[in-house]
Structures are given as structure tokens and as C-alpha cells.
PDB file of C-alpha atoms in Angstrom:
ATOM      1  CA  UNK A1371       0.000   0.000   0.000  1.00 80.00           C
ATOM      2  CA  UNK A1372       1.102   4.035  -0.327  1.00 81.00           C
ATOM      3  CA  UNK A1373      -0.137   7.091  -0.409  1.00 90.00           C
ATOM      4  CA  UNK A1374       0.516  10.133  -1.414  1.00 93.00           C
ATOM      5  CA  UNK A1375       2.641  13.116   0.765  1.00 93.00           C
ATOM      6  CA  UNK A1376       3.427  16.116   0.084  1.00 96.00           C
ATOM      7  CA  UNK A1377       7.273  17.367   0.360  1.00 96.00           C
ATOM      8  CA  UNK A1378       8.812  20.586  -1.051  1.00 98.00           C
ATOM      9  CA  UNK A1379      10.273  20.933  -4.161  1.00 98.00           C
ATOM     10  CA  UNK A1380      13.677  20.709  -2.946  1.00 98.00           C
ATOM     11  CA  UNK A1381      13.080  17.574  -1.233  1.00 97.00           C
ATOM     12  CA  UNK A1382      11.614  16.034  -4.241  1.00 97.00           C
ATOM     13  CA  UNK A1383      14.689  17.232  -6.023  1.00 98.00           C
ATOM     14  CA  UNK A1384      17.101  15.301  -3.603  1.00 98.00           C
ATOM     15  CA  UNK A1385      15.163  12.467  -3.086  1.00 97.00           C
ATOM     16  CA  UNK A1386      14.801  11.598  -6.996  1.00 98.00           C
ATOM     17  CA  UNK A1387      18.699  12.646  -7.372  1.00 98.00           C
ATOM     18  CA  UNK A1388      19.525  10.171  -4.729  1.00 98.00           C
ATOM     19  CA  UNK A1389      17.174   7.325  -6.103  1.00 98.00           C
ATOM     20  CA  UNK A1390      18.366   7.719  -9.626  1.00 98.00           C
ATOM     21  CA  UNK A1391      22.427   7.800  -7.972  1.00 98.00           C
ATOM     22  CA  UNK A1392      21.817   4.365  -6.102  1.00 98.00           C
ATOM     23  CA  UNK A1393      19.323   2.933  -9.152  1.00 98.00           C
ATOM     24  CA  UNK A1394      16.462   2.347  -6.523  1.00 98.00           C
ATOM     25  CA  UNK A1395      12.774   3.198  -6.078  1.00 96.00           C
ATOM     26  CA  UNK A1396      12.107   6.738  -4.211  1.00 96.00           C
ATOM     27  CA  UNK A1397       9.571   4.910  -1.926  1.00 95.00           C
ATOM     28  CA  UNK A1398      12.802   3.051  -0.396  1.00 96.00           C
ATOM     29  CA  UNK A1399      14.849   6.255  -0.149  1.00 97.00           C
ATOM     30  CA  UNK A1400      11.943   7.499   2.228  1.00 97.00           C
ATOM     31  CA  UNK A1401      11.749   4.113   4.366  1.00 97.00           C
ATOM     32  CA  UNK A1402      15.666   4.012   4.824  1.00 97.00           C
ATOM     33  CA  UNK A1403      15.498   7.511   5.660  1.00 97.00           C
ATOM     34  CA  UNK A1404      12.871   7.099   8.190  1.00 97.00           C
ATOM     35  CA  UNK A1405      14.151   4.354   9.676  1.00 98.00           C
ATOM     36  CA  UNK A1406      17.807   6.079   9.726  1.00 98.00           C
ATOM     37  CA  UNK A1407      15.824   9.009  11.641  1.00 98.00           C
ATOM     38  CA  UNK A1408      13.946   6.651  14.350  1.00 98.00           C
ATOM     39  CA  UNK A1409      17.266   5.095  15.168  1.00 98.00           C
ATOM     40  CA  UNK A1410      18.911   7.967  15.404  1.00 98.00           C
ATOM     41  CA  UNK A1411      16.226   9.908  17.848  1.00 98.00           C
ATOM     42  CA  UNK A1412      16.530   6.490  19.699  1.00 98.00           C
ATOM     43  CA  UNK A1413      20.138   7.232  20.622  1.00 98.00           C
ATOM     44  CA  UNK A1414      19.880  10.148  21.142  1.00 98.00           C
ATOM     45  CA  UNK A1415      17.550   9.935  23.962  1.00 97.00           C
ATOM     46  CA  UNK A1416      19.327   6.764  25.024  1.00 96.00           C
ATOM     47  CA  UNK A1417      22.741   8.677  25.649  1.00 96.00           C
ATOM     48  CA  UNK A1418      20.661  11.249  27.484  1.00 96.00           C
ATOM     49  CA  UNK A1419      19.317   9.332  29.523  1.00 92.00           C
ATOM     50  CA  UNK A1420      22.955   7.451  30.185  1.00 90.00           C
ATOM     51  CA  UNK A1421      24.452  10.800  30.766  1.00 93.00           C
ATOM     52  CA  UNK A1422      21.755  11.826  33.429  1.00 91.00           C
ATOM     53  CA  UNK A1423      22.271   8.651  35.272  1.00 88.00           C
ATOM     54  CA  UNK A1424      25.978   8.909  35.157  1.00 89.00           C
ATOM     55  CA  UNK A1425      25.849  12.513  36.638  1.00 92.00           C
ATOM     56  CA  UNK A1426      23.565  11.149  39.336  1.00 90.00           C
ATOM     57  CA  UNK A1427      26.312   9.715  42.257  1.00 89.00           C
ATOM     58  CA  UNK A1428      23.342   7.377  43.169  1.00 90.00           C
ATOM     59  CA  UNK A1429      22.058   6.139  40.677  1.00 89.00           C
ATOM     60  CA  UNK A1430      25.814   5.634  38.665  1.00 91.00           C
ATOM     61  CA  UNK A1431      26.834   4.028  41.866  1.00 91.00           C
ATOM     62  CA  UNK A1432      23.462   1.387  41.606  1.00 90.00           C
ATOM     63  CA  UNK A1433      24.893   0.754  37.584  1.00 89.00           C
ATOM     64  CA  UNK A1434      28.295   0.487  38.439  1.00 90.00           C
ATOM     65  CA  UNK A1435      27.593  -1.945  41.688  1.00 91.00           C
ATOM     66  CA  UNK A1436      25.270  -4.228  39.231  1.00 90.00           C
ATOM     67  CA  UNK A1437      28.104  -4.561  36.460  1.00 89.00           C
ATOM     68  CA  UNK A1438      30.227  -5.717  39.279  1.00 89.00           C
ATOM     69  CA  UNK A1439      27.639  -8.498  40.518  1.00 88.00           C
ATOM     70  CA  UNK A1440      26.968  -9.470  36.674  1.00 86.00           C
ATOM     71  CA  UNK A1441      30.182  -9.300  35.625  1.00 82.00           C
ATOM     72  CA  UNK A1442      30.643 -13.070  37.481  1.00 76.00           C
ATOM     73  CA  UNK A1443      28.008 -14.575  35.264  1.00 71.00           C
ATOM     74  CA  UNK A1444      29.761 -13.828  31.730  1.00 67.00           C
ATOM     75  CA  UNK A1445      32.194 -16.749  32.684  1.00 67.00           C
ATOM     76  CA  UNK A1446      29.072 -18.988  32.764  1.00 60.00           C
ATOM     77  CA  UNK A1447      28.770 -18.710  28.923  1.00 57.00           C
ATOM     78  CA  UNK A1448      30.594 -21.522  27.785  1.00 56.00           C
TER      79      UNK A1448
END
């Protein structure tokens, strides 16, 4: 299924120059760069998230004391 969206010109430009460069459809252009955009937002908030809890003495100490107790169990994977 599709539909139709509107983009401005210059999108349209870039986007056809890009799917006539790498000899694919325009539709997969958009879905790569979609899914390029999702995992990007994802790290994004996953590193600031990371950041807040190492700046937190607490809650970095909590992280740091459960990769000590886990860090026994990756010698179990044999």
C-alpha cells in the first residue's frame, strides 16, 4: 500500500537525485530515511538518559555496583 505526501520541491529534487544515484525506487529512499531518523532519535535519547544517570552519584553508583555483581556470570557462557 502508499499514499501520497506532500514534500517541497527541494526535497523532491534530492530524493529523486539520490534514487536515480543508487538505481532504486524513491519509496525506499523514504523508508531508509525514516528508519535512519527513528534510530537515530533512539540514541539520542538513550545517551541522554545514560548521561543523566551517570551525573547522578546514586544512581551511577546502583549501575556500576550491578556490572560488578553481573560481571561473574559472563564466565558462565561456555
Amino acid at each position: 500500500m502508499s499514499t501520497t505526501i506532500r514534500v517541497t520541491d527541494e526535497a523532491h529534487r534530492r530524493l529523486a537525485a539520490i534514487a536515480e544515484r543508487d538505481d532504486r525506487a524513491m519509496t525506499s529512499i523514504v523508508d531508509e530515511a525514516i528508519d535512519a531518523l527513528e534510530r537515530r532519535r533512539f540514541f539520542d535519547r538513550f545517551n541522554e538518559r545514560y548521561t543523566a544517570l551517570a551525573e547522578s552519584d546514586d544512581e551511577w553508583t546502583h549501575i556500576l555496583d550491578e556490572r560488578r555483581h553481573e560481571s561473574g556470570a559472563l564466565g558462565d557462557a561456555s
